[in-house]
PDB file of C-alpha atoms in Angstrom:
ATOM      1  CA  MET A   1     -21.512  32.542  -7.933  1.00 79.00           C
ATOM      2  CA  SER A   2     -24.572  32.581 -10.198  1.00 82.00           C
ATOM      3  CA  CYS A   3     -25.722  36.062 -11.142  1.00 87.00           C
ATOM      4  CA  SER A   4     -27.962  37.897 -13.650  1.00 88.00           C
ATOM      5  CA  TYR A   5     -28.621  41.590 -14.314  1.00 86.00           C
ATOM      6  CA  THR A   6     -30.897  43.882 -16.331  1.00 87.00           C
ATOM      7  CA  TYR A   7     -30.652  47.463 -17.584  1.00 84.00           C
ATOM      8  CA  PRO A   8     -32.842  49.946 -19.460  1.00 82.00           C
ATOM      9  CA  ASN A   9     -33.527  49.425 -23.168  1.00 84.00           C
ATOM     10  CA  GLY A  10     -31.384  51.383 -25.576  1.00 85.00           C
ATOM     11  CA  LEU A  11     -28.194  51.005 -23.602  1.00 88.00           C
ATOM     12  CA  THR A  12     -25.126  49.024 -24.632  1.00 90.00           C
ATOM     13  CA  VAL A  13     -22.918  47.463 -21.995  1.00 90.00           C
ATOM     14  CA  GLN A  14     -19.273  48.232 -22.679  1.00 90.00           C
ATOM     15  CA  LYS A  15     -17.704  46.580 -19.636  1.00 90.00           C
ATOM     16  CA  ALA A  16     -18.920  44.213 -16.917  1.00 91.00           C
ATOM     17  CA  PHE A  17     -16.791  43.091 -13.961  1.00 89.00           C
ATOM     18  CA  TRP A  18     -16.664  42.180 -10.263  1.00 90.00           C
ATOM     19  CA  THR A  19     -14.903  44.127  -7.542  1.00 90.00           C
ATOM     20  CA  LYS A  20     -14.442  44.133  -3.781  1.00 87.00           C
ATOM     21  CA  TYR A  21     -15.010  47.856  -3.453  1.00 84.00           C
ATOM     22  CA  GLN A  22     -17.919  50.244  -3.782  1.00 80.00           C
ATOM     23  CA  GLY A  23     -17.312  52.764  -6.568  1.00 72.00           C
ATOM     24  CA  LYS A  24     -18.542  56.012  -5.050  1.00 70.00           C
ATOM     25  CA  SER A  25     -15.734  58.476  -5.594  1.00 62.00           C
ATOM     26  CA  SER A  26     -13.519  56.604  -8.058  1.00 77.00           C
ATOM     27  CA  GLU A  27     -13.618  53.649 -10.394  1.00 83.00           C
ATOM     28  CA  PRO A  28     -13.042  50.455  -8.335  1.00 86.00           C
ATOM     29  CA  PRO A  29     -10.485  47.901  -9.622  1.00 87.00           C
ATOM     30  CA  ASP A  30     -11.563  44.817 -11.538  1.00 89.00           C
ATOM     31  CA  LEU A  31     -11.229  41.656  -9.419  1.00 90.00           C
ATOM     32  CA  LEU A  32      -9.481  39.934 -12.338  1.00 90.00           C
ATOM     33  CA  ASP A  33      -6.661  42.471 -12.068  1.00 89.00           C
ATOM     34  CA  ASP A  34      -6.071  41.826  -8.362  1.00 88.00           C
ATOM     35  CA  PRO A  35      -2.832  39.765  -7.849  1.00 88.00           C
ATOM     36  CA  GLU A  36      -4.481  37.971  -4.909  1.00 87.00           C
ATOM     37  CA  TYR A  37      -7.017  36.430  -7.310  1.00 86.00           C
ATOM     38  CA  ASN A  38      -4.748  35.921 -10.301  1.00 84.00           C
ATOM     39  CA  GLY A  39      -5.639  32.603 -11.946  1.00 84.00           C
ATOM     40  CA  ARG A  40      -8.264  31.785  -9.294  1.00 84.00           C
ATOM     41  CA  VAL A  41     -11.287  33.754 -10.580  1.00 89.00           C
ATOM     42  CA  GLN A  42     -13.014  33.620 -13.939  1.00 88.00           C
ATOM     43  CA  TYR A  43     -15.831  35.802 -15.252  1.00 89.00           C
ATOM     44  CA  LEU A  44     -18.282  33.424 -16.926  1.00 89.00           C
ATOM     45  CA  GLY A  45     -20.870  36.093 -17.710  1.00 87.00           C
ATOM     46  CA  ASP A  46     -21.307  38.400 -20.691  1.00 88.00           C
ATOM     47  CA  GLU A  47     -22.198  42.003 -21.457  1.00 83.00           C
ATOM     48  CA  ARG A  48     -25.901  41.302 -21.776  1.00 82.00           C
ATOM     49  CA  HIS A  49     -27.561  39.649 -18.786  1.00 86.00           C
ATOM     50  CA  ASP A  50     -25.254  36.998 -17.251  1.00 89.00           C
ATOM     51  CA  CYS A  51     -22.809  38.023 -14.510  1.00 89.00           C
ATOM     52  CA  THR A  52     -21.720  34.616 -13.149  1.00 91.00           C
ATOM     53  CA  LEU A  53     -18.325  34.482 -11.422  1.00 89.00           C
ATOM     54  CA  ARG A  54     -16.290  31.347 -10.690  1.00 87.00           C
ATOM     55  CA  PHE A  55     -13.768  30.921  -7.859  1.00 82.00           C
ATOM     56  CA  ARG A  56     -11.059  28.237  -7.831  1.00 77.00           C
ATOM     57  CA  ASN A  57      -8.977  27.101  -4.863  1.00 70.00           C
ATOM     58  CA  VAL A  58     -11.054  29.167  -2.462  1.00 73.00           C
ATOM     59  CA  ARG A  59      -9.178  30.377   0.593  1.00 73.00           C
ATOM     60  CA  GLU A  60     -10.494  31.413   3.972  1.00 70.00           C
ATOM     61  CA  LYS A  61      -9.332  35.001   3.393  1.00 79.00           C
ATOM     62  CA  ASP A  62     -11.538  35.134   0.263  1.00 81.00           C
ATOM     63  CA  GLN A  63     -14.491  35.556   2.616  1.00 81.00           C
ATOM     64  CA  SER A  64     -15.706  39.080   1.804  1.00 86.00           C
ATOM     65  CA  LYS A  65     -18.399  41.205   0.139  1.00 90.00           C
ATOM     66  CA  TYR A  66     -18.244  41.368  -3.656  1.00 90.00           C
ATOM     67  CA  TYR A  67     -19.954  43.844  -6.030  1.00 90.00           C
ATOM     68  CA  PHE A  68     -20.975  43.431  -9.641  1.00 90.00           C
ATOM     69  CA  ARG A  69     -20.534  46.566 -11.758  1.00 91.00           C
ATOM     70  CA  PHE A  70     -21.155  47.413 -15.420  1.00 89.00           C
ATOM     71  CA  ILE A  71     -20.539  50.479 -17.543  1.00 89.00           C
ATOM     72  CA  THR A  72     -22.759  51.479 -20.498  1.00 91.00           C
ATOM     73  CA  ASP A  73     -22.281  53.760 -23.507  1.00 90.00           C
ATOM     74  CA  ARG A  74     -24.394  56.526 -21.941  1.00 89.00           C
ATOM     75  CA  PRO A  75     -22.527  59.313 -20.124  1.00 87.00           C
ATOM     76  CA  GLY A  76     -22.686  58.579 -16.435  1.00 82.00           C
ATOM     77  CA  GLY A  77     -24.221  55.197 -17.181  1.00 85.00           C
ATOM     78  CA  LYS A  78     -22.390  53.270 -14.489  1.00 87.00           C
ATOM     79  CA  TYR A  79     -24.301  50.772 -12.363  1.00 85.00           C
ATOM     80  CA  GLN A  80     -23.466  48.623  -9.368  1.00 86.00           C
ATOM     81  CA  GLY A  81     -25.411  45.955  -7.511  1.00 84.00           C
ATOM     82  CA  ALA A  82     -26.864  47.365  -4.316  1.00 80.00           C
ATOM     83  CA  GLY A  83     -25.609  45.723  -1.153  1.00 81.00           C
ATOM     84  CA  GLY A  84     -23.199  43.409  -2.932  1.00 86.00           C
ATOM     85  CA  VAL A  85     -22.898  39.639  -2.391  1.00 87.00           C
ATOM     86  CA  ASP A  86     -21.470  38.094   0.779  1.00 85.00           C
ATOM     87  CA  LEU A  87     -19.143  35.135   0.207  1.00 82.00           C
ATOM     88  CA  SER A  88     -18.829  32.929   3.272  1.00 73.00           C
ATOM     89  CA  VAL A  89     -15.940  30.471   3.124  1.00 68.00           C
ATOM     90  CA  THR A  90     -16.306  27.292   5.122  1.00 63.00           C
ATOM     91  CA  ASP A  91     -12.901  25.851   5.862  1.00 73.00           C
ATOM     92  CA  LEU A  92     -13.352  22.063   6.148  1.00 84.00           C
ATOM     93  CA  GLN A  93     -10.568  19.998   7.674  1.00 88.00           C
ATOM     94  CA  VAL A  94     -10.361  16.305   8.596  1.00 92.00           C
ATOM     95  CA  GLU A  95      -8.937  15.731  12.060  1.00 92.00           C
ATOM     96  CA  VAL A  96      -7.089  12.400  12.370  1.00 92.00           C
ATOM     97  CA  PRO A  97      -5.433  10.966  15.514  1.00 91.00           C
ATOM     98  CA  GLU A  98      -1.647  11.157  15.382  1.00 87.00           C
ATOM     99  CA  ARG A  99      -1.089   7.482  16.287  1.00 92.00           C
ATOM    100  CA  VAL A 100      -3.497   4.760  15.149  1.00 95.00           C
ATOM    101  CA  ILE A 101      -2.947   1.097  16.132  1.00 96.00           C
ATOM    102  CA  GLU A 102      -4.924  -1.779  14.639  1.00 96.00           C
ATOM    103  CA  GLY A 103      -7.668  -3.062  16.913  1.00 95.00           C
ATOM    104  CA  GLY A 104      -8.375   0.271  18.613  1.00 95.00           C
ATOM    105  CA  ASP A 105     -11.382   2.583  18.194  1.00 95.00           C
ATOM    106  CA  VAL A 106     -10.703   5.568  15.935  1.00 96.00           C
ATOM    107  CA  THR A 107     -12.857   8.621  15.153  1.00 96.00           C
ATOM    108  CA  LEU A 108     -12.205  11.010  12.269  1.00 96.00           C
ATOM    109  CA  THR A 109     -13.853  14.443  12.581  1.00 94.00           C
ATOM    110  CA  CYS A 110     -14.818  16.901   9.840  1.00 92.00           C
ATOM    111  CA  LYS A 111     -14.178  20.338  11.354  1.00 87.00           C
ATOM    112  CA  THR A 112     -14.832  23.877  10.201  1.00 80.00           C
ATOM    113  CA  THR A 113     -14.045  27.354  11.486  1.00 68.00           C
ATOM    114  CA  CYS A 114     -17.356  28.698  10.184  1.00 63.00           C
ATOM    115  CA  SER A 115     -20.986  28.101  11.137  1.00 62.00           C
ATOM    116  CA  LEU A 116     -23.009  25.669   9.051  1.00 63.00           C
ATOM    117  CA  THR A 117     -26.761  25.184   8.846  1.00 59.00           C
ATOM    118  CA  VAL A 118     -28.422  23.079  11.533  1.00 59.00           C
ATOM    119  CA  ARG A 119     -29.272  20.212   9.186  1.00 73.00           C
ATOM    120  CA  THR A 120     -25.935  19.935   7.407  1.00 81.00           C
ATOM    121  CA  THR A 121     -25.259  16.494   5.906  1.00 88.00           C
ATOM    122  CA  PHE A 122     -21.672  15.387   5.469  1.00 91.00           C
ATOM    123  CA  THR A 123     -20.165  12.831   3.121  1.00 93.00           C
ATOM    124  CA  TRP A 124     -16.945  10.898   3.686  1.00 96.00           C
ATOM    125  CA  TYR A 125     -14.503   9.463   1.159  1.00 96.00           C
ATOM    126  CA  ARG A 126     -11.573   7.044   1.367  1.00 96.00           C
ATOM    127  CA  ASN A 127      -9.222   7.002  -1.620  1.00 96.00           C
ATOM    128  CA  GLY A 128     -11.942   8.748  -3.629  1.00 93.00           C
ATOM    129  CA  ARG A 129     -14.677   6.196  -2.822  1.00 94.00           C
ATOM    130  CA  ARG A 130     -17.740   7.360  -0.926  1.00 94.00           C
ATOM    131  CA  LEU A 131     -18.429   5.887   2.524  1.00 94.00           C
ATOM    132  CA  SER A 132     -21.736   5.437   4.341  1.00 89.00           C
ATOM    133  CA  SER A 133     -21.288   7.950   7.184  1.00 89.00           C
ATOM    134  CA  ARG A 134     -23.429  11.122   6.902  1.00 90.00           C
ATOM    135  CA  THR A 135     -22.380  12.991  10.043  1.00 91.00           C
ATOM    136  CA  ASP A 136     -19.362  15.130  10.891  1.00 91.00           C
ATOM    137  CA  GLN A 137     -17.678  12.078  12.485  1.00 94.00           C
ATOM    138  CA  LEU A 138     -16.498   8.828  10.947  1.00 95.00           C
ATOM    139  CA  HIS A 139     -16.126   5.941  13.416  1.00 95.00           C
ATOM    140  CA  LEU A 140     -13.784   3.033  12.700  1.00 95.00           C
ATOM    141  CA  GLN A 141     -14.433   0.486  15.439  1.00 92.00           C
ATOM    142  CA  PRO A 142     -12.221  -1.449  15.533  1.00 95.00           C
ATOM    143  CA  VAL A 143      -9.797  -0.024  13.019  1.00 96.00           C
ATOM    144  CA  SER A 144      -7.852  -2.457  10.810  1.00 95.00           C
ATOM    145  CA  ARG A 145      -4.986  -2.144   8.356  1.00 95.00           C
ATOM    146  CA  GLU A 146      -7.532  -2.236   5.495  1.00 95.00           C
ATOM    147  CA  ASP A 147      -8.835   1.144   6.739  1.00 96.00           C
ATOM    148  CA  ALA A 148      -5.538   2.864   5.913  1.00 96.00           C
ATOM    149  CA  GLY A 149      -5.768   5.392   3.086  1.00 96.00           C
ATOM    150  CA  ARG A 150      -6.484   9.012   2.204  1.00 96.00           C
ATOM    151  CA  TYR A 151      -9.672  10.551   3.638  1.00 96.00           C
ATOM    152  CA  HIS A 152     -11.602  13.720   2.941  1.00 95.00           C
ATOM    153  CA  CYS A 153     -15.036  15.032   3.896  1.00 94.00           C
ATOM    154  CA  ALA A 154     -17.549  17.257   2.091  1.00 91.00           C
ATOM    155  CA  VAL A 155     -20.868  19.011   2.716  1.00 86.00           C
ATOM    156  CA  LEU A 156     -23.701  17.431   0.750  1.00 83.00           C
ATOM    157  CA  GLY A 157     -25.292  19.774  -1.772  1.00 77.00           C
ATOM    158  CA  GLN A 158     -22.530  22.382  -1.500  1.00 75.00           C
ATOM    159  CA  ASN A 159     -19.228  22.834  -3.262  1.00 73.00           C
ATOM    160  CA  LEU A 160     -17.313  22.379  -0.024  1.00 78.00           C
ATOM    161  CA  ARG A 161     -14.734  19.673   0.553  1.00 85.00           C
ATOM    162  CA  SER A 162     -11.698  19.258   2.738  1.00 89.00           C
ATOM    163  CA  PRO A 163      -8.165  18.440   1.595  1.00 87.00           C
ATOM    164  CA  GLU A 164      -7.211  14.762   1.743  1.00 90.00           C
ATOM    165  CA  VAL A 165      -5.349  13.557   4.814  1.00 92.00           C
ATOM    166  CA  PRO A 166      -3.617  10.175   5.265  1.00 94.00           C
ATOM    167  CA  LEU A 167      -4.651   7.614   7.880  1.00 95.00           C
ATOM    168  CA  ASN A 168      -1.697   5.421   8.806  1.00 95.00           C
ATOM    169  CA  VAL A 169      -2.657   2.252  10.684  1.00 96.00           C
ATOM    170  CA  ARG A 170       0.143   0.545  12.597  1.00 96.00           C
ATOM    171  CA  TYR A 171       0.093  -3.221  13.234  1.00 97.00           C
ATOM    172  CA  GLY A 172       2.248  -6.168  14.221  1.00 96.00           C
ATOM    173  CA  PRO A 173       3.604  -8.791  11.764  1.00 97.00           C
ATOM    174  CA  LYS A 174       1.064 -10.656   9.615  1.00 95.00           C
ATOM    175  CA  SER A 175       1.345 -13.461   7.039  1.00 95.00           C
ATOM    176  CA  VAL A 176       4.794 -14.639   8.150  1.00 97.00           C
ATOM    177  CA  SER A 177       6.245 -17.307   5.836  1.00 97.00           C
ATOM    178  CA  VAL A 178       9.550 -19.005   4.982  1.00 97.00           C
ATOM    179  CA  SER A 179      10.857 -19.604   1.455  1.00 95.00           C
ATOM    180  CA  ILE A 180      13.924 -21.571   0.347  1.00 95.00           C
ATOM    181  CA  SER A 181      16.430 -21.002  -2.429  1.00 93.00           C
ATOM    182  CA  PRO A 182      17.276 -22.913  -4.488  1.00 92.00           C
ATOM    183  CA  SER A 183      14.065 -24.927  -4.622  1.00 87.00           C
ATOM    184  CA  GLY A 184      13.876 -28.643  -5.369  1.00 87.00           C
ATOM    185  CA  GLU A 185      16.110 -31.374  -3.914  1.00 87.00           C
ATOM    186  CA  ILE A 186      18.794 -30.182  -1.496  1.00 88.00           C
ATOM    187  CA  VAL A 187      22.028 -32.177  -1.680  1.00 87.00           C
ATOM    188  CA  GLU A 188      24.927 -32.157   0.774  1.00 89.00           C
ATOM    189  CA  GLY A 189      27.711 -29.691   0.033  1.00 89.00           C
ATOM    190  CA  ARG A 190      25.553 -27.053  -1.549  1.00 90.00           C
ATOM    191  CA  SER A 191      24.521 -23.632  -0.241  1.00 93.00           C
ATOM    192  CA  VAL A 192      20.920 -22.994   0.868  1.00 95.00           C
ATOM    193  CA  THR A 193      19.264 -19.698   1.843  1.00 96.00           C
ATOM    194  CA  LEU A 194      16.047 -19.384   3.863  1.00 97.00           C
ATOM    195  CA  THR A 195      14.138 -16.075   3.615  1.00 97.00           C
ATOM    196  CA  CYS A 196      11.526 -14.809   6.074  1.00 97.00           C
ATOM    197  CA  SER A 197       8.686 -12.675   4.637  1.00 96.00           C
ATOM    198  CA  SER A 198       5.960 -10.788   6.486  1.00 96.00           C
ATOM    199  CA  ASP A 199       3.637  -7.777   6.361  1.00 95.00           C
ATOM    200  CA  ALA A 200       3.991  -5.222   9.174  1.00 96.00           C
ATOM    201  CA  ASN A 201       3.720  -1.480   9.867  1.00 95.00           C
ATOM    202  CA  PRO A 202       6.232  -0.271  10.828  1.00 94.00           C
ATOM    203  CA  PRO A 203       8.387  -2.861   9.031  1.00 95.00           C
ATOM    204  CA  VAL A 204       9.721  -5.852  10.950  1.00 96.00           C
ATOM    205  CA  GLN A 205      12.606  -4.864  13.207  1.00 95.00           C
ATOM    206  CA  ASN A 206      13.850  -8.327  14.289  1.00 96.00           C
ATOM    207  CA  TYR A 207      13.937 -11.765  12.687  1.00 97.00           C
ATOM    208  CA  THR A 208      14.831 -14.884  14.690  1.00 98.00           C
ATOM    209  CA  TRP A 209      15.413 -18.349  13.159  1.00 98.00           C
ATOM    210  CA  PHE A 210      14.623 -21.633  14.897  1.00 98.00           C
ATOM    211  CA  LYS A 211      15.536 -25.210  14.087  1.00 96.00           C
ATOM    212  CA  GLY A 212      13.056 -27.135  16.151  1.00 95.00           C
ATOM    213  CA  THR A 213      13.052 -25.196  19.411  1.00 94.00           C
ATOM    214  CA  SER A 214      16.666 -23.971  19.214  1.00 96.00           C
ATOM    215  CA  VAL A 215      17.656 -20.498  18.015  1.00 97.00           C
ATOM    216  CA  VAL A 216      20.114 -20.808  15.126  1.00 96.00           C
ATOM    217  CA  ALA A 217      20.342 -17.321  13.574  1.00 96.00           C
ATOM    218  CA  GLU A 218      19.117 -13.719  13.430  1.00 96.00           C
ATOM    219  CA  GLY A 219      18.235 -11.649  10.372  1.00 96.00           C
ATOM    220  CA  GLU A 220      15.814 -11.667   7.452  1.00 96.00           C
ATOM    221  CA  THR A 221      17.773 -14.435   5.687  1.00 97.00           C
ATOM    222  CA  TYR A 222      19.600 -17.502   6.967  1.00 97.00           C
ATOM    223  CA  THR A 223      22.264 -19.033   4.717  1.00 96.00           C
ATOM    224  CA  MET A 224      23.784 -22.480   5.282  1.00 95.00           C
ATOM    225  CA  LYS A 225      26.964 -23.029   3.250  1.00 93.00           C
ATOM    226  CA  LYS A 226      28.115 -26.564   2.444  1.00 90.00           C
ATOM    227  CA  ILE A 227      24.977 -27.967   3.978  1.00 92.00           C
ATOM    228  CA  SER A 228      25.050 -31.490   5.383  1.00 90.00           C
ATOM    229  CA  SER A 229      22.484 -34.083   6.339  1.00 87.00           C
ATOM    230  CA  VAL A 230      22.705 -33.026   9.998  1.00 90.00           C
ATOM    231  CA  ASP A 231      21.063 -29.737   8.922  1.00 92.00           C
ATOM    232  CA  SER A 232      17.857 -31.594   8.052  1.00 93.00           C
ATOM    233  CA  GLY A 233      14.892 -30.601  10.199  1.00 94.00           C
ATOM    234  CA  GLU A 234      12.048 -28.123  10.671  1.00 96.00           C
ATOM    235  CA  TYR A 235      12.813 -24.407  10.419  1.00 97.00           C
ATOM    236  CA  ARG A 236      10.683 -21.449  11.512  1.00 97.00           C
ATOM    237  CA  CYS A 237      11.225 -17.709  11.673  1.00 97.00           C
ATOM    238  CA  ARG A 238       9.792 -15.228  14.155  1.00 98.00           C
ATOM    239  CA  SER A 239       9.107 -11.646  13.011  1.00 97.00           C
ATOM    240  CA  SER A 240       8.628  -8.812  15.495  1.00 97.00           C
ATOM    241  CA  ASN A 241       8.143  -5.046  15.676  1.00 96.00           C
ATOM    242  CA  GLU A 242       6.987  -2.692  18.422  1.00 95.00           C
ATOM    243  CA  HIS A 243       3.374  -3.894  18.072  1.00 95.00           C
ATOM    244  CA  GLY A 244       3.883  -7.647  18.368  1.00 95.00           C
ATOM    245  CA  GLU A 245       5.482 -10.786  16.995  1.00 96.00           C
ATOM    246  CA  LYS A 246       4.426 -13.811  14.973  1.00 97.00           C
ATOM    247  CA  LEU A 247       5.952 -17.235  14.257  1.00 97.00           C
ATOM    248  CA  SER A 248       5.834 -18.751  10.782  1.00 97.00           C
ATOM    249  CA  ALA A 249       4.676 -22.243   9.911  1.00 96.00           C
ATOM    250  CA  ALA A 250       7.437 -24.873   9.807  1.00 96.00           C
ATOM    251  CA  LEU A 251       9.439 -25.536   6.646  1.00 95.00           C
ATOM    252  CA  THR A 252      10.881 -29.043   6.548  1.00 94.00           C
ATOM    253  CA  LEU A 253      14.384 -29.244   5.132  1.00 93.00           C
ATOM    254  CA  ASN A 254      15.421 -32.725   3.955  1.00 91.00           C
ATOM    255  CA  VAL A 255      19.110 -32.828   2.990  1.00 90.00           C
ATOM    256  CA  LEU A 256      20.094 -35.706   0.703  1.00 87.00           C
ATOM    257  CA  PHE A 257      23.571 -37.208   0.472  1.00 76.00           C
ATOM    258  CA  GLU A 258      24.814 -38.512  -2.844  1.00 70.00           C
ATOM    259  CA  LEU A 259      26.874 -41.661  -3.576  1.00 67.00           C
ATOM    260  CA  CYS A 260      28.596 -41.924  -6.937  1.00 66.00           C
ATOM    261  CA  GLY A 261      30.741 -44.840  -8.164  1.00 61.00           C
ATOM    262  CA  ARG A 262      31.580 -47.374 -10.860  1.00 60.00           C
ATOM    263  CA  ILE A 263      29.195 -50.212 -11.598  1.00 57.00           C
ATOM    264  CA  ASN A 264      30.536 -53.799 -11.796  1.00 56.00           C
ATOM    265  CA  SER A 265      28.129 -55.900 -13.845  1.00 55.00           C
ATOM    266  CA  THR A 266      27.626 -59.687 -13.673  1.00 53.00           C
ATOM    267  CA  TYR A 267      25.105 -62.069 -15.167  1.00 49.00           C
ATOM    268  CA  GLY A 268      23.085 -64.598 -13.266  1.00 51.00           C
ATOM    269  CA  ALA A 269      21.970 -68.082 -14.196  1.00 52.00           C
ATOM    270  CA  GLU A 270      19.078 -66.820 -16.255  1.00 53.00           C
ATOM    271  CA  ASP A 271      19.919 -65.164 -19.542  1.00 50.00           C
ATOM    272  CA  LYS A 272      19.569 -61.427 -19.884  1.00 51.00           C
ATOM    273  CA  VAL A 273      19.344 -60.908 -16.112  1.00 46.00           C
ATOM    274  CA  GLN A 274      21.989 -58.401 -15.095  1.00 45.00           C
ATOM    275  CA  TYR A 275      23.131 -57.605 -11.563  1.00 45.00           C
ATOM    276  CA  GLY A 276      25.365 -54.842 -10.390  1.00 45.00           C
ATOM    277  CA  ASN A 277      26.783 -53.074  -7.396  1.00 45.00           C
ATOM    278  CA  VAL A 278      28.205 -49.570  -7.009  1.00 44.00           C
ATOM    279  CA  LEU A 279      31.810 -49.511  -5.801  1.00 42.00           C
ATOM    280  CA  HIS A 280      32.128 -46.484  -3.545  1.00 43.00           C
ATOM    281  CA  ARG A 281      33.931 -45.379  -0.441  1.00 42.00           C
ATOM    282  CA  ARG A 282      32.587 -42.306   1.313  1.00 44.00           C
ATOM    283  CA  ASP A 283      36.044 -40.903   2.004  1.00 42.00           C
ATOM    284  CA  GLN A 284      37.281 -41.425  -1.564  1.00 44.00           C
ATOM    285  CA  ILE A 285      36.268 -39.997  -4.918  1.00 44.00           C
ATOM    286  CA  VAL A 286      35.920 -42.612  -7.610  1.00 46.00           C
ATOM    287  CA  PRO A 287      37.463 -41.125 -10.764  1.00 49.00           C
ATOM    288  CA  MET A 288      35.265 -41.327 -13.841  1.00 49.00           C
ATOM    289  CA  THR A 289      37.177 -42.288 -16.990  1.00 52.00           C
ATOM    290  CA  GLN A 290      36.306 -42.712 -20.645  1.00 53.00           C
ATOM    291  CA  GLU A 291      37.106 -46.422 -20.451  1.00 54.00           C
ATOM    292  CA  ALA A 292      34.904 -48.445 -22.773  1.00 52.00           C
ATOM    293  CA  GLY A 293      32.242 -50.540 -21.137  1.00 54.00           C
ATOM    294  CA  VAL A 294      32.589 -48.854 -17.783  1.00 53.00           C
ATOM    295  CA  GLU A 295      29.418 -47.361 -16.306  1.00 60.00           C
ATOM    296  CA  TYR A 296      28.975 -44.999 -13.379  1.00 54.00           C
ATOM    297  CA  ALA A 297      26.001 -44.207 -11.193  1.00 59.00           C
ATOM    298  CA  CYS A 298      24.985 -41.722  -8.508  1.00 64.00           C
ATOM    299  CA  VAL A 299      22.419 -42.528  -5.844  1.00 63.00           C
ATOM    300  CA  ARG A 300      20.840 -39.969  -3.492  1.00 61.00           C
ATOM    301  CA  PHE A 301      19.797 -40.969   0.008  1.00 60.00           C
ATOM    302  CA  SER A 302      17.900 -39.341   2.817  1.00 63.00           C
ATOM    303  CA  ARG A 303      19.145 -40.223   6.276  1.00 57.00           C
ATOM    304  CA  ALA A 304      16.241 -41.966   8.005  1.00 47.00           C
ATOM    305  CA  ASP A 305      15.940 -41.460  11.718  1.00 46.00           C
ATOM    306  CA  PRO A 306      16.511 -44.559  13.925  1.00 42.00           C
ATOM    307  CA  ALA A 307      12.797 -45.098  14.530  1.00 42.00           C
ATOM    308  CA  HIS A 308      12.067 -45.334  10.802  1.00 42.00           C
ATOM    309  CA  ARG A 309      15.109 -47.517  10.190  1.00 41.00           C
ATOM    310  CA  SER A 310      14.163 -50.082  12.856  1.00 43.00           C
ATOM    311  CA  ALA A 311      10.585 -50.197  11.630  1.00 41.00           C
ATOM    312  CA  ALA A 312      11.787 -50.971   8.132  1.00 40.00           C
ATOM    313  CA  LEU A 313      14.016 -53.820   9.343  1.00 40.00           C
ATOM    314  CA  GLU A 314      11.064 -55.531  10.983  1.00 46.00           C
ATOM    315  CA  SER A 315       8.836 -55.336   7.905  1.00 46.00           C
ATOM    316  CA  PRO A 316       8.875 -58.507   5.731  1.00 44.00           C
ATOM    317  CA  SER A 317       7.571 -56.557   2.729  1.00 43.00           C
ATOM    318  CA  VAL A 318      10.672 -54.336   2.479  1.00 41.00           C
ATOM    319  CA  ILE A 319      13.241 -55.180  -0.243  1.00 37.00           C
ATOM    320  CA  TYR A 320      16.800 -54.214   0.658  1.00 38.00           C
ATOM    321  CA  SER A 321      19.890 -53.581  -1.412  1.00 40.00           C
ATOM    322  CA  SER A 322      23.451 -52.802  -0.419  1.00 38.00           C
ATOM    323  CA  VAL A 323      25.841 -50.184  -1.616  1.00 42.00           C
ATOM    324  CA  ASN A 324      29.563 -50.842  -1.110  1.00 36.00           C
TER     325      ASN A 324
END
C-alpha cells in the first residue's frame, strides 16, 4: 500500500509503524509484531515522509482497516492517520469441471467472493503463458488434449491473481504403433518381441494382438519364441481405454529359413568356370570341420506363397537354381 505523511517542522520522527487498532487509550501494537503477519508484511517506508507497506501472500482474513502511526521526540507528539486505510481482499479462484473429455465444450470461470468494479478486465494464463480471453470465463470449444495444463486468472491492472489449478483432459488412444525387437532380418528359431505403443489418458487398459484378422495374444508385448516361417504375416495391435479404442497400422513380419551345408565344387568345360551345389538335408545338421579345401555356405530363404511361386515358374526370364 503506497503511503506518504507530513509533520510540523522541528520535529524528529523516532518510530513509524502500521497497526490494526486505534491508539486512543493505550499504545497499539506494531503490525510487524503480530504473529498473524509474521514474514508476510514489510515496512518499506522511512521516518521522514514515506509510509509504504507491502503485503505478501494476502489472505481473505487480511481484509481490515489499517492505521499508520508515528511517534516524534516531542512530549505527546504521537500522530495517527485519521480514518485509516481499508484493505479489501479479492479472493480469485479458477473453477474447473471435475471431468473433462476431449471433444466436449469446457468453460473455466474466474470467481471471487468480493465485489469488483463494473468494468473489470480479466487475464488468463496456461502454464504461465497469457491467453487471449479478457472476461471472467475461458471457453475451450472443443477441448483437446493440447489444452491440458495449469491455469490461473488475474485482474488486469491490479495485483490480484488466483492460484494455479490443473486441467486434466481425458482421451482415447492416439498414435498407436507396433515395433519389433530385434530389428533386421528375422530367421527361424529365434525369439521375436512385438511391442504396442500409444498415447492415452487414462493409460491404455487393454491391448489385443491380431495376425491378419485372428486374435493371437493379449498384453502390451507379444513374444514369439523359436519363431518359424509359418509365423510370417501382418500383425496389428488394438489399444483401448474407457474413452475408446484404436487399431495400429500393419507390421509385416517375414520369417526367413536358413540352409547351411558343405559345397562340392566342380569345373566345367571352360577354364576358370566353377560350379557348386550345397549338400544339405533339412532334418540333418551338416557338421563343419577344419578339413582343408572344404567350404561351407548358408543360404536364407523366404517362403513364397503359392501364387508367387506359380507366377515365377511361368516367367521365362527367371533363372532357377537347386539346393540339395
